[in-house]
Amino acid sequence: LGQILMEDESALRQAFNQYGYDPRVDLPDVITAFQRHFEPEAFVEKRTGQMGRETAGRLHWLIRTQRAP
């Protein structure tokens, strides 16, 4: 799923919506908000608002643990 999130904007948007992000917000702003909370090193590395392997992996993990019994 992590790879799909990096390649398919529709799947990425759906994943963020599933996790609870507002679907009306521009995707780069959603990614930045997610990174601010779950991946602060993205700000140091100057890759905020960009979907990368690390961001996709964290989002995927959070969705999986959210559904875990």
Short mmCIF file of C-alpha atoms in Angstrom, two decimals:
data_model
loop_
_atom_site.label_atom_id
_atom_site.label_comp_id
_atom_site.label_asym_id
_atom_site.label_seq_id
_atom_site.Cartn_x
_atom_site.Cartn_y
_atom_site.Cartn_z
CA LEU A 1 0.00 0.00 0.00
CA GLY A 2 2.86 2.41 0.72
CA GLN A 3 4.03 2.28 -2.90
CA ILE A 4 0.48 2.78 -4.17
CA LEU A 5 0.12 5.86 -1.98
CA MET A 6 3.21 7.36 -3.59
CA GLU A 7 1.96 6.70 -7.13
CA ASP A 8 -1.81 7.19 -6.98
CA GLU A 9 -3.10 10.57 -5.83
CA SER A 10 -6.65 9.25 -5.49
CA ALA A 11 -5.50 6.42 -3.19
CA LEU A 12 -3.39 8.90 -1.23
CA ARG A 13 -6.33 11.26 -0.76
CA GLN A 14 -8.54 8.34 0.30
CA ALA A 15 -5.95 7.17 2.86
CA PHE A 16 -5.68 10.64 4.42
CA ASN A 17 -9.47 10.91 4.50
CA GLN A 18 -9.71 7.49 6.12
CA TYR A 19 -7.28 8.59 8.80
CA GLY A 20 -9.39 11.69 9.46
CA TYR A 21 -7.98 14.53 7.39
CA ASP A 22 -10.44 16.95 5.78
CA PRO A 23 -11.03 16.05 2.11
CA ARG A 24 -11.57 19.73 1.22
CA VAL A 25 -7.99 20.71 2.10
CA ASP A 26 -5.38 20.82 -0.66
CA LEU A 27 -3.29 17.66 -0.71
CA PRO A 28 0.12 19.35 -0.15
CA ASP A 29 -1.35 21.06 2.94
CA VAL A 30 -2.67 17.73 4.23
CA ILE A 31 0.73 16.12 3.70
CA THR A 32 2.42 19.02 5.53
CA ALA A 33 0.00 18.73 8.46
CA PHE A 34 0.61 14.98 8.64
CA GLN A 35 4.36 15.50 8.54
CA ARG A 36 4.17 18.16 11.23
CA HIS A 37 2.61 15.63 13.57
CA PHE A 38 4.12 12.29 12.52
CA GLU A 39 7.31 13.12 10.62
CA PRO A 40 8.89 16.32 11.95
CA GLU A 41 12.22 15.47 10.36
CA ALA A 42 10.62 16.32 7.00
CA PHE A 43 10.89 19.98 8.00
CA VAL A 44 14.59 19.69 8.76
CA GLU A 45 15.17 17.86 5.47
CA LYS A 46 13.09 20.47 3.60
CA ARG A 47 10.68 18.02 2.01
CA THR A 48 7.43 19.18 3.55
CA GLY A 49 4.28 18.78 1.50
CA GLN A 50 5.92 16.08 -0.62
CA MET A 51 4.85 12.48 -0.47
CA GLY A 52 7.83 10.21 -0.09
CA ARG A 53 8.56 6.67 0.97
CA GLU A 54 8.85 7.55 4.68
CA THR A 55 5.61 9.55 4.74
CA ALA A 56 3.73 6.85 2.83
CA GLY A 57 5.05 4.17 5.16
CA ARG A 58 3.98 6.05 8.27
CA LEU A 59 0.52 6.75 6.89
CA HIS A 60 0.13 3.11 5.88
CA TRP A 61 1.25 1.92 9.33
CA LEU A 62 -1.13 4.29 11.11
CA ILE A 63 -4.09 3.13 9.02
CA ARG A 64 -3.22 -0.51 9.66
CA THR A 65 -2.94 0.01 13.41
CA GLN A 66 -6.15 2.01 13.44
CA ARG A 67 -8.00 -1.04 12.10
CA ALA A 68 -6.25 -3.54 14.36
CA PRO A 69 -8.49 -5.24 16.94
#
